[in-house]
PDB file of C-alpha atoms and ligand atoms in Angstrom:
ATOM      1  CA  MET A  28       0.204  -0.495   0.210  1.00 76.00           C
ATOM      2  CA  ALA A  29       1.074   3.578  -1.070  1.00 91.00           C
ATOM      3  CA  ALA A  30       2.887   6.327   2.155  1.00 96.00           C
ATOM      4  CA  ILE A  31       0.801   9.041   2.694  1.00 98.00           C
ATOM      5  CA  LEU A  32       1.900  12.470   2.080  1.00 98.00           C
ATOM      6  CA  ALA A  33       1.469  14.397   5.030  1.00 98.00           C
ATOM      7  CA  LEU A  34       1.870  17.854   5.234  1.00 98.00           C
ATOM      8  CA  ASP A  35       2.297  20.159   8.602  1.00 97.00           C
ATOM      9  CA  VAL A  36       1.660  24.221   7.953  1.00 97.00           C
ATOM     10  CA  GLY A  37       2.928  26.471  11.028  1.00 95.00           C
ATOM     11  CA  GLY A  38       4.271  30.259  11.119  1.00 92.00           C
ATOM     12  CA  THR A  39       7.888  29.245  11.571  1.00 93.00           C
ATOM     13  CA  LYS A  40       8.256  26.118   9.246  1.00 95.00           C
ATOM     14  CA  ILE A  41       6.190  23.323   7.210  1.00 98.00           C
ATOM     15  CA  ALA A  42       7.056  20.088   7.469  1.00 98.00           C
ATOM     16  CA  ALA A  43       6.204  17.053   5.160  1.00 98.00           C
ATOM     17  CA  GLY A  44       6.102  13.558   5.522  1.00 98.00           C
ATOM     18  CA  LEU A  45       5.282  10.331   4.063  1.00 98.00           C
ATOM     19  CA  VAL A  46       3.741   7.876   7.069  1.00 98.00           C
ATOM     20  CA  GLU A  47       2.921   3.870   6.531  1.00 96.00           C
ATOM     21  CA  PRO A  48      -0.387   2.497   7.467  1.00 92.00           C
ATOM     22  CA  ASP A  49       1.477   1.925  11.116  1.00 93.00           C
ATOM     23  CA  GLY A  50       2.250   5.888  11.733  1.00 94.00           C
ATOM     24  CA  SER A  51       5.905   4.723  10.702  1.00 96.00           C
ATOM     25  CA  LEU A  52       7.622   8.229   9.252  1.00 97.00           C
ATOM     26  CA  THR A  53       9.970   6.548   6.538  1.00 97.00           C
ATOM     27  CA  TYR A  54      10.909  10.775   5.424  1.00 97.00           C
ATOM     28  CA  VAL A  55      10.219  14.319   6.806  1.00 98.00           C
ATOM     29  CA  ALA A  56      11.533  17.608   5.668  1.00 98.00           C
ATOM     30  CA  THR A  57      11.254  20.609   6.990  1.00 98.00           C
ATOM     31  CA  LEU A  58      11.796  24.438   5.602  1.00 98.00           C
ATOM     32  CA  PRO A  59      11.691  27.690   7.043  1.00 97.00           C
ATOM     33  CA  THR A  60       8.031  28.864   6.412  1.00 97.00           C
ATOM     34  CA  ARG A  61       9.142  32.686   5.027  1.00 95.00           C
ATOM     35  CA  ALA A  62       5.608  34.254   6.990  1.00 93.00           C
ATOM     36  CA  ASP A  63       7.097  37.705   5.920  1.00 93.00           C
ATOM     37  CA  GLN A  64       6.635  37.525   2.822  1.00 94.00           C
ATOM     38  CA  GLY A  65       3.785  37.419  -0.342  1.00 94.00           C
ATOM     39  CA  THR A  66       0.890  34.468  -1.078  1.00 97.00           C
ATOM     40  CA  GLU A  67       2.898  32.806  -3.271  1.00 97.00           C
ATOM     41  CA  VAL A  68       6.896  32.643  -1.432  1.00 97.00           C
ATOM     42  CA  VAL A  69       4.850  30.598   1.478  1.00 98.00           C
ATOM     43  CA  TRP A  70       2.927  28.235  -1.554  1.00 98.00           C
ATOM     44  CA  ALA A  71       6.287  28.071  -3.682  1.00 98.00           C
ATOM     45  CA  VAL A  72       7.947  26.382   0.177  1.00 98.00           C
ATOM     46  CA  VAL A  73       5.105  23.726   0.558  1.00 98.00           C
ATOM     47  CA  ALA A  74       5.043  23.027  -3.513  1.00 98.00           C
ATOM     48  CA  GLU A  75       8.719  22.857  -3.196  1.00 98.00           C
ATOM     49  CA  LEU A  76       8.199  19.946  -0.153  1.00 98.00           C
ATOM     50  CA  LEU A  77       4.989  18.163  -2.212  1.00 98.00           C
ATOM     51  CA  GLU A  78       7.284  17.866  -4.944  1.00 98.00           C
ATOM     52  CA  ASN A  79      10.695  15.790  -3.421  1.00 98.00           C
ATOM     53  CA  ALA A  80       8.404  14.502  -0.495  1.00 98.00           C
ATOM     54  CA  LEU A  81       6.477  12.398  -4.121  1.00 97.00           C
ATOM     55  CA  GLU A  82       9.751  12.084  -5.546  1.00 97.00           C
ATOM     56  CA  ARG A  83      11.230  10.594  -2.657  1.00 96.00           C
ATOM     57  CA  ALA A  84       7.531   8.062  -2.938  1.00 96.00           C
ATOM     58  CA  GLY A  85       8.278   7.330  -6.816  1.00 95.00           C
ATOM     59  CA  GLY A  86       5.042   9.365  -7.855  1.00 92.00           C
ATOM     60  CA  ARG A  87       2.450   7.833  -6.342  1.00 94.00           C
ATOM     61  CA  VAL A  88       0.774   8.708  -2.330  1.00 97.00           C
ATOM     62  CA  ALA A  89      -2.457   6.915  -1.396  1.00 97.00           C
ATOM     63  CA  ALA A  90      -3.409   9.895   0.264  1.00 98.00           C
ATOM     64  CA  VAL A  91      -2.417  13.921   1.245  1.00 98.00           C
ATOM     65  CA  GLY A  92      -3.371  14.624   4.817  1.00 98.00           C
ATOM     66  CA  ILE A  93      -2.924  18.562   5.199  1.00 98.00           C
ATOM     67  CA  GLY A  94      -3.330  20.029   9.124  1.00 98.00           C
ATOM     68  CA  SER A  95      -2.793  23.308   9.491  1.00 97.00           C
ATOM     69  CA  ALA A  96      -2.771  26.721  11.849  1.00 95.00           C
ATOM     70  CA  GLY A  97      -5.880  28.156  11.945  1.00 92.00           C
ATOM     71  CA  PRO A  98      -8.060  30.195  11.532  1.00 94.00           C
ATOM     72  CA  ILE A  99      -9.173  26.866   9.033  1.00 97.00           C
ATOM     73  CA  ASP A 100     -12.324  26.822   7.242  1.00 98.00           C
ATOM     74  CA  VAL A 101     -12.806  22.503   6.474  1.00 97.00           C
ATOM     75  CA  ASN A 102     -15.532  23.369   4.129  1.00 97.00           C
ATOM     76  CA  ALA A 103     -13.727  26.036   2.308  1.00 98.00           C
ATOM     77  CA  GLY A 104     -10.613  24.145   1.942  1.00 98.00           C
ATOM     78  CA  THR A 105      -9.297  27.368   2.905  1.00 98.00           C
ATOM     79  CA  VAL A 106      -6.678  28.508   5.883  1.00 98.00           C
ATOM     80  CA  SER A 107      -5.775  31.913   7.755  1.00 97.00           C
ATOM     81  CA  PRO A 108      -3.417  31.045   9.636  1.00 95.00           C
ATOM     82  CA  VAL A 109      -2.334  34.097  11.979  1.00 91.00           C
ATOM     83  CA  ASN A 110       1.500  34.221  12.073  1.00 91.00           C
ATOM     84  CA  ILE A 111       1.627  34.152   8.159  1.00 95.00           C
ATOM     85  CA  ALA A 112       0.343  37.182   7.120  1.00 94.00           C
ATOM     86  CA  GLY A 113       0.022  36.619   3.090  1.00 95.00           C
ATOM     87  CA  TRP A 114      -2.407  33.435   3.832  1.00 97.00           C
ATOM     88  CA  ARG A 115      -6.258  34.623   4.497  1.00 97.00           C
ATOM     89  CA  GLY A 116      -8.274  32.476   3.194  1.00 98.00           C
ATOM     90  CA  PHE A 117      -6.000  30.757   1.108  1.00 98.00           C
ATOM     91  CA  ALA A 118      -7.011  27.463  -0.692  1.00 98.00           C
ATOM     92  CA  LEU A 119      -4.908  24.864   0.497  1.00 98.00           C
ATOM     93  CA  ARG A 120      -6.526  21.973   0.400  1.00 98.00           C
ATOM     94  CA  ASP A 121      -7.536  22.833  -3.807  1.00 98.00           C
ATOM     95  CA  ARG A 122      -3.908  24.460  -4.195  1.00 98.00           C
ATOM     96  CA  VAL A 123      -2.167  21.047  -2.586  1.00 98.00           C
ATOM     97  CA  ALA A 124      -5.221  18.893  -4.764  1.00 98.00           C
ATOM     98  CA  ALA A 125      -3.886  20.300  -8.315  1.00 98.00           C
ATOM     99  CA  ALA A 126      -0.081  19.724  -7.366  1.00 97.00           C
ATOM    100  CA  VAL A 127      -1.402  15.698  -6.104  1.00 97.00           C
ATOM    101  CA  PRO A 128      -4.170  15.172  -8.741  1.00 95.00           C
ATOM    102  CA  GLY A 129      -5.842  11.355  -8.588  1.00 96.00           C
ATOM    103  CA  VAL A 130      -6.286  10.809  -4.744  1.00 97.00           C
ATOM    104  CA  PRO A 131      -8.350  12.363  -1.808  1.00 97.00           C
ATOM    105  CA  VAL A 132      -6.906  15.495  -0.285  1.00 98.00           C
ATOM    106  CA  ARG A 133      -8.220  16.587   3.726  1.00 98.00           C
ATOM    107  CA  LEU A 134      -7.346  19.431   5.720  1.00 98.00           C
ATOM    108  CA  GLY A 135      -7.611  19.449   9.160  1.00 97.00           C
ATOM    109  CA  GLY A 136      -6.143  22.218  12.165  1.00 96.00           C
ATOM    110  CA  ASP A 137      -3.236  21.071  13.863  1.00 96.00           C
ATOM    111  CA  GLY A 138      -4.628  21.021  16.599  1.00 96.00           C
ATOM    112  CA  VAL A 139      -6.413  17.986  16.114  1.00 97.00           C
ATOM    113  CA  CYS A 140      -4.467  15.775  13.901  1.00 98.00           C
ATOM    114  CA  MET A 141      -1.478  16.272  16.358  1.00 97.00           C
ATOM    115  CA  ALA A 142      -4.132  14.801  19.239  1.00 98.00           C
ATOM    116  CA  LEU A 143      -5.225  12.065  16.465  1.00 98.00           C
ATOM    117  CA  GLY A 144      -1.362  11.380  15.947  1.00 98.00           C
ATOM    118  CA  GLU A 145      -1.631  10.630  19.399  1.00 98.00           C
ATOM    119  CA  TYR A 146      -4.445   9.105  19.648  1.00 98.00           C
ATOM    120  CA  ARG A 147      -4.034   6.489  17.349  1.00 97.00           C
ATOM    121  CA  HIS A 148       0.355   6.275  17.129  1.00 97.00           C
ATOM    122  CA  GLY A 149       1.160   7.362  20.175  1.00 97.00           C
ATOM    123  CA  ALA A 150       0.191   8.391  24.155  1.00 98.00           C
ATOM    124  CA  GLY A 151      -3.470   7.756  23.625  1.00 98.00           C
ATOM    125  CA  ARG A 152      -3.933   4.780  22.097  1.00 97.00           C
ATOM    126  CA  GLY A 153      -6.728   2.239  23.420  1.00 96.00           C
ATOM    127  CA  THR A 154      -8.445   5.707  24.228  1.00 97.00           C
ATOM    128  CA  ARG A 155     -12.209   5.979  23.053  1.00 97.00           C
ATOM    129  CA  SER A 156     -12.095  10.070  24.126  1.00 98.00           C
ATOM    130  CA  MET A 157      -9.258  12.481  24.497  1.00 98.00           C
ATOM    131  CA  LEU A 158      -7.764  16.252  24.266  1.00 98.00           C
ATOM    132  CA  GLY A 159      -4.687  16.553  22.657  1.00 98.00           C
ATOM    133  CA  MET A 160      -2.527  19.961  23.711  1.00 97.00           C
ATOM    134  CA  VAL A 161       0.689  21.370  23.149  1.00 96.00           C
ATOM    135  CA  VAL A 162       1.859  24.005  25.618  1.00 95.00           C
ATOM    136  CA  SER A 163       4.763  25.794  24.368  1.00 93.00           C
ATOM    137  CA  THR A 164       4.711  29.799  23.220  1.00 91.00           C
ATOM    138  CA  GLY A 165       1.911  29.201  22.628  1.00 93.00           C
ATOM    139  CA  VAL A 166      -1.512  27.453  24.305  1.00 96.00           C
ATOM    140  CA  GLY A 167      -3.342  24.729  21.502  1.00 95.00           C
ATOM    141  CA  GLY A 168      -5.199  21.767  21.206  1.00 97.00           C
ATOM    142  CA  GLY A 169      -7.768  19.629  19.648  1.00 98.00           C
ATOM    143  CA  LEU A 170      -9.832  16.676  20.708  1.00 98.00           C
ATOM    144  CA  VAL A 171     -10.519  13.175  19.802  1.00 98.00           C
ATOM    145  CA  VAL A 172     -14.425  12.552  21.017  1.00 98.00           C
ATOM    146  CA  ASP A 173     -16.022   8.565  21.178  1.00 97.00           C
ATOM    147  CA  GLY A 174     -13.300   7.951  18.356  1.00 96.00           C
ATOM    148  CA  ALA A 175     -13.421  10.633  16.280  1.00 97.00           C
ATOM    149  CA  PRO A 176     -12.021  13.815  15.810  1.00 97.00           C
ATOM    150  CA  LEU A 177     -14.034  16.796  16.658  1.00 97.00           C
ATOM    151  CA  HIS A 178     -13.765  19.671  13.963  1.00 95.00           C
ATOM    152  CA  GLY A 179     -16.631  22.090  14.617  1.00 96.00           C
ATOM    153  CA  ARG A 180     -18.419  23.805  12.266  1.00 97.00           C
ATOM    154  CA  THR A 181     -15.482  25.275  10.696  1.00 97.00           C
ATOM    155  CA  GLY A 182     -12.528  22.667  11.782  1.00 96.00           C
ATOM    156  CA  ASN A 183     -11.414  25.160  14.559  1.00 96.00           C
ATOM    157  CA  ALA A 184     -13.043  23.035  17.383  1.00 97.00           C
ATOM    158  CA  GLY A 185     -10.253  22.175  20.021  1.00 96.00           C
ATOM    159  CA  HIS A 186      -8.468  25.883  20.487  1.00 95.00           C
ATOM    160  CA  VAL A 187      -8.344  24.958  24.522  1.00 97.00           C
ATOM    161  CA  GLY A 188      -5.904  27.734  24.770  1.00 97.00           C
ATOM    162  CA  HIS A 189      -8.734  30.715  24.755  1.00 97.00           C
ATOM    163  CA  VAL A 190     -10.731  28.698  27.337  1.00 97.00           C
ATOM    164  CA  ILE A 191     -11.174  31.605  29.705  1.00 98.00           C
ATOM    165  CA  VAL A 192     -10.385  31.048  33.291  1.00 97.00           C
ATOM    166  CA  ASP A 193      -9.993  34.435  34.299  1.00 97.00           C
ATOM    167  CA  PRO A 194     -13.240  36.194  33.216  1.00 96.00           C
ATOM    168  CA  ASP A 195     -10.716  40.011  34.609  1.00 96.00           C
ATOM    169  CA  GLY A 196      -7.896  38.701  33.532  1.00 96.00           C
ATOM    170  CA  GLU A 197      -4.950  40.102  31.109  1.00 95.00           C
ATOM    171  CA  ARG A 198      -6.122  41.087  27.160  1.00 96.00           C
ATOM    172  CA  CYS A 199      -5.071  37.717  25.203  1.00 95.00           C
ATOM    173  CA  ARG A 200      -3.936  38.610  21.449  1.00 91.00           C
ATOM    174  CA  CYS A 201      -6.739  36.581  20.374  1.00 91.00           C
ATOM    175  CA  GLY A 202      -8.810  40.315  21.359  1.00 93.00           C
ATOM    176  CA  GLY A 203     -10.359  38.143  24.409  1.00 95.00           C
ATOM    177  CA  ARG A 204      -9.323  38.750  27.707  1.00 97.00           C
ATOM    178  CA  GLY A 205      -8.765  35.770  30.632  1.00 97.00           C
ATOM    179  CA  CYS A 206      -7.536  32.792  28.653  1.00 98.00           C
ATOM    180  CA  VAL A 207      -5.946  30.580  29.288  1.00 98.00           C
ATOM    181  CA  GLU A 208      -2.518  30.901  27.273  1.00 97.00           C
ATOM    182  CA  THR A 209      -2.311  34.210  29.459  1.00 97.00           C
ATOM    183  CA  ILE A 210      -1.469  32.782  32.325  1.00 98.00           C
ATOM    184  CA  ALA A 211      -0.029  29.731  30.871  1.00 97.00           C
ATOM    185  CA  SER A 212       2.255  29.560  28.184  1.00 96.00           C
ATOM    186  CA  GLY A 213       5.528  29.622  28.018  1.00 95.00           C
ATOM    187  CA  PRO A 214       6.423  33.287  27.427  1.00 95.00           C
ATOM    188  CA  ALA A 215       2.944  34.024  29.568  1.00 97.00           C
ATOM    189  CA  MET A 216       4.680  32.596  33.387  1.00 97.00           C
ATOM    190  CA  VAL A 217       8.450  34.021  32.237  1.00 97.00           C
ATOM    191  CA  ARG A 218       6.421  37.053  32.313  1.00 96.00           C
ATOM    192  CA  TRP A 219       5.093  36.805  35.839  1.00 97.00           C
ATOM    193  CA  ALA A 220       7.479  35.319  36.719  1.00 97.00           C
ATOM    194  CA  LEU A 221       9.978  38.588  35.969  1.00 97.00           C
ATOM    195  CA  ALA A 222       6.932  41.092  36.884  1.00 97.00           C
ATOM    196  CA  ASN A 223       7.700  39.243  40.156  1.00 98.00           C
ATOM    197  CA  GLY A 224      10.832  39.886  40.824  1.00 96.00           C
ATOM    198  CA  TRP A 225      12.746  36.639  39.525  1.00 96.00           C
ATOM    199  CA  THR A 226      16.136  37.894  38.639  1.00 92.00           C
ATOM    200  CA  PRO A 227      17.219  35.167  35.731  1.00 90.00           C
ATOM    201  CA  GLU A 228      20.947  34.308  35.722  1.00 78.00           C
ATOM    202  CA  ALA A 229      21.271  33.086  32.166  1.00 68.00           C
ATOM    203  CA  SER A 230      20.961  36.245  29.602  1.00 74.00           C
ATOM    204  CA  SER A 231      18.393  34.737  28.052  1.00 83.00           C
ATOM    205  CA  ALA A 232      14.502  34.455  30.596  1.00 89.00           C
ATOM    206  CA  ASP A 233      12.793  31.980  28.163  1.00 92.00           C
ATOM    207  CA  ALA A 234      11.177  29.838  29.840  1.00 93.00           C
ATOM    208  CA  LYS A 235      13.464  26.768  29.364  1.00 92.00           C
ATOM    209  CA  ALA A 236      15.475  29.393  32.032  1.00 94.00           C
ATOM    210  CA  LEU A 237      12.590  29.883  34.160  1.00 95.00           C
ATOM    211  CA  ALA A 238      12.218  25.808  34.663  1.00 94.00           C
ATOM    212  CA  ALA A 239      15.585  25.538  34.898  1.00 93.00           C
ATOM    213  CA  ALA A 240      15.372  27.842  37.798  1.00 94.00           C
ATOM    214  CA  ALA A 241      11.854  26.156  39.187  1.00 95.00           C
ATOM    215  CA  ASP A 242      14.165  22.889  39.418  1.00 94.00           C
ATOM    216  CA  ALA A 243      16.793  24.829  41.301  1.00 94.00           C
ATOM    217  CA  GLY A 244      14.064  26.019  43.719  1.00 95.00           C
ATOM    218  CA  ASP A 245      13.449  29.468  43.235  1.00 96.00           C
ATOM    219  CA  PRO A 246      10.367  30.318  44.898  1.00 97.00           C
ATOM    220  CA  VAL A 247       9.152  32.790  42.428  1.00 97.00           C
ATOM    221  CA  ALA A 248       9.955  30.729  39.225  1.00 96.00           C
ATOM    222  CA  LEU A 249       8.133  27.564  41.572  1.00 96.00           C
ATOM    223  CA  ARG A 250       4.903  30.375  42.361  1.00 97.00           C
ATOM    224  CA  ALA A 251       5.319  31.550  38.528  1.00 97.00           C
ATOM    225  CA  PHE A 252       5.003  27.687  37.162  1.00 95.00           C
ATOM    226  CA  ARG A 253       2.094  26.192  40.390  1.00 96.00           C
ATOM    227  CA  ARG A 254       0.170  29.489  38.861  1.00 97.00           C
ATOM    228  CA  GLY A 255      -0.016  28.604  34.786  1.00 97.00           C
ATOM    229  CA  THR A 256      -0.715  24.814  36.320  1.00 96.00           C
ATOM    230  CA  ASP A 257      -3.865  25.892  38.124  1.00 97.00           C
ATOM    231  CA  ALA A 258      -4.866  27.237  34.745  1.00 98.00           C
ATOM    232  CA  LEU A 259      -4.805  24.650  32.939  1.00 97.00           C
ATOM    233  CA  ALA A 260      -5.719  21.957  35.254  1.00 97.00           C
ATOM    234  CA  VAL A 261      -8.857  24.949  35.338  1.00 97.00           C
ATOM    235  CA  MET A 262      -9.330  24.421  31.408  1.00 98.00           C
ATOM    236  CA  ILE A 263      -8.220  20.596  31.193  1.00 98.00           C
ATOM    237  CA  THR A 264     -11.205  20.430  34.066  1.00 97.00           C
ATOM    238  CA  SER A 265     -14.021  22.380  32.069  1.00 97.00           C
ATOM    239  CA  VAL A 266     -13.469  20.356  29.228  1.00 97.00           C
ATOM    240  CA  ALA A 267     -13.779  17.511  30.749  1.00 97.00           C
ATOM    241  CA  ALA A 268     -16.634  18.055  32.052  1.00 96.00           C
ATOM    242  CA  VAL A 269     -18.128  18.852  28.560  1.00 97.00           C
ATOM    243  CA  CYS A 270     -16.555  16.354  26.746  1.00 97.00           C
ATOM    244  CA  ASP A 271     -15.819  13.251  29.197  1.00 97.00           C
ATOM    245  CA  LEU A 272     -12.158  12.255  28.555  1.00 97.00           C
ATOM    246  CA  ASP A 273     -11.043   9.379  28.958  1.00 95.00           C
ATOM    247  CA  LEU A 274      -7.727  11.250  29.368  1.00 97.00           C
ATOM    248  CA  VAL A 275      -5.445  14.299  28.406  1.00 98.00           C
ATOM    249  CA  VAL A 276      -1.985  14.676  26.217  1.00 98.00           C
ATOM    250  CA  ILE A 277       0.167  17.108  26.822  1.00 97.00           C
ATOM    251  CA  GLY A 278       2.765  17.841  24.089  1.00 95.00           C
ATOM    252  CA  GLY A 279       4.944  20.658  23.992  1.00 92.00           C
ATOM    253  CA  GLY A 280       8.835  22.773  24.954  1.00 87.00           C
ATOM    254  CA  VAL A 281       6.718  23.564  27.934  1.00 88.00           C
ATOM    255  CA  ALA A 282       5.612  19.307  28.464  1.00 88.00           C
ATOM    256  CA  LYS A 283       9.739  18.575  28.161  1.00 87.00           C
ATOM    257  CA  SER A 284       9.863  20.403  31.546  1.00 87.00           C
ATOM    258  CA  GLY A 285       8.660  16.618  33.306  1.00 91.00           C
ATOM    259  CA  ALA A 286       7.666  17.001  36.416  1.00 93.00           C
ATOM    260  CA  LEU A 287       7.608  20.224  37.077  1.00 93.00           C
ATOM    261  CA  LEU A 288       4.457  20.407  35.042  1.00 94.00           C
ATOM    262  CA  PHE A 289       2.669  17.391  35.679  1.00 96.00           C
ATOM    263  CA  ASP A 290       3.503  16.934  39.179  1.00 95.00           C
ATOM    264  CA  PRO A 291       1.911  20.540  40.410  1.00 94.00           C
ATOM    265  CA  LEU A 292      -1.277  19.623  37.254  1.00 96.00           C
ATOM    266  CA  ARG A 293      -1.666  16.319  39.058  1.00 96.00           C
ATOM    267  CA  THR A 294      -2.290  17.708  42.406  1.00 95.00           C
ATOM    268  CA  ALA A 295      -4.968  20.643  40.667  1.00 95.00           C
ATOM    269  CA  LEU A 296      -6.711  18.342  38.391  1.00 96.00           C
ATOM    270  CA  ALA A 297      -7.424  15.777  42.071  1.00 95.00           C
ATOM    271  CA  GLU A 298      -8.002  19.221  44.230  1.00 94.00           C
ATOM    272  CA  ARG A 299     -10.572  20.590  41.763  1.00 92.00           C
ATOM    273  CA  ALA A 300     -12.752  17.453  40.272  1.00 91.00           C
ATOM    274  CA  GLY A 301     -15.438  17.185  42.005  1.00 91.00           C
ATOM    275  CA  LEU A 302     -18.612  15.122  39.766  1.00 92.00           C
ATOM    276  CA  ASP A 303     -17.701  11.263  39.501  1.00 92.00           C
ATOM    277  CA  PHE A 304     -16.450  11.268  36.511  1.00 93.00           C
ATOM    278  CA  LEU A 305     -14.015  14.000  36.075  1.00 93.00           C
ATOM    279  CA  VAL A 306     -12.017  11.662  38.954  1.00 93.00           C
ATOM    280  CA  GLY A 307      -8.911  10.221  38.236  1.00 87.00           C
ATOM    281  CA  LEU A 308      -8.689  12.086  34.764  1.00 95.00           C
ATOM    282  CA  GLN A 309      -5.394  10.635  33.501  1.00 95.00           C
ATOM    283  CA  VAL A 310      -2.745  13.364  32.021  1.00 97.00           C
ATOM    284  CA  VAL A 311       0.211  11.855  30.319  1.00 97.00           C
ATOM    285  CA  PRO A 312       3.296  13.443  28.409  1.00 97.00           C
ATOM    286  CA  ALA A 313       2.868  13.153  24.490  1.00 97.00           C
ATOM    287  CA  GLU A 314       5.025  10.365  22.960  1.00 97.00           C
ATOM    288  CA  LEU A 315       5.084  11.129  19.475  1.00 96.00           C
ATOM    289  CA  GLY A 316       7.006  15.079  19.799  1.00 92.00           C
ATOM    290  CA  GLY A 317       7.220  17.058  16.552  1.00 92.00           C
ATOM    291  CA  ASP A 318       6.127  14.619  14.239  1.00 95.00           C
ATOM    292  CA  ALA A 319       2.612  14.389  15.785  1.00 96.00           C
ATOM    293  CA  GLY A 320       1.028  16.493  13.717  1.00 96.00           C
ATOM    294  CA  LEU A 321       2.384  14.524  10.248  1.00 98.00           C
ATOM    295  CA  VAL A 322       1.833  11.240  11.443  1.00 98.00           C
ATOM    296  CA  GLY A 323      -2.224  12.910  12.602  1.00 98.00           C
ATOM    297  CA  ALA A 324      -2.573  14.663   9.334  1.00 98.00           C
ATOM    298  CA  ALA A 325      -1.542  11.478   7.666  1.00 98.00           C
ATOM    299  CA  VAL A 326      -4.501   9.645  10.480  1.00 98.00           C
ATOM    300  CA  LEU A 327      -7.618  12.365   9.346  1.00 98.00           C
ATOM    301  CA  ALA A 328      -6.569  11.350   5.422  1.00 97.00           C
ATOM    302  CA  THR A 329      -8.049   7.770   6.052  1.00 95.00           C
ATOM    303  CA  LEU A 330     -10.518   8.786   7.584  1.00 92.00           C
ATOM    304  CA  VAL A 331     -13.872   8.474   5.933  1.00 71.00           C
TER     305      VAL A 331
HETATM  306 ZN1   ZN B   6      -7.237  33.814  23.858  1.00 73.76          ZN
END
């Protein structure tokens, strides 16, 4: 059986891969998005990746799956990623279909694809309803409910980073206020720590340095993580109450800090869970790392 060609479109890089039915990646290539340039410059990056992947596949693939940063419109097949200014209502699905004719082309949000990848081939194997999420420079995610990806009306379901956890909180870059992303993303935790007296030793005050400081026992850094994980717990409890989840899988740069994130998160979840079906909700690290989006896009391409 021919491999599936998967695309993962992000604001800083675009990846293409060949994915076998068992979820293994036999080929991956990545190029910078060139997001600050025009519509066709970014498309040329995709076209080059498609051409190279097709050549590697011997000119034949079974289907194409695309995961894209949002907002997207799965019905129209268009994407308008926040961080790719030149793509507004860009007809990505049709352009890819024209470049790879004769096979099905499916488009989904990058969060949904990450969740699908982990659900089928990663930490979510064996579950039925899970939230897959990424905590890094933002907070993103996607849902698989009753064994199927949850797309919603336009394909943007699962934007859990914009669940409101503090109605009077800070303004979010989405235009809303008090979204979990304004508290729990890496930059948000760093910002709070700096404003509350954290003095980083290294010249770079980033989430990695904050994690190192917390590991070394810095009280402000620890409080920043505690504050972030508590906000995440509020969001996760709310989403789990709506969707009756088996599992939450967390990936991304901040999740790499391991116990620093997961221990307080599990404690906060245990404290907040009231309803029977929320008690004991499992939260685990992602297994597929940066490949989850590609693997999940390939899974999406195989769904009817
Ligand atoms: Zn927001």
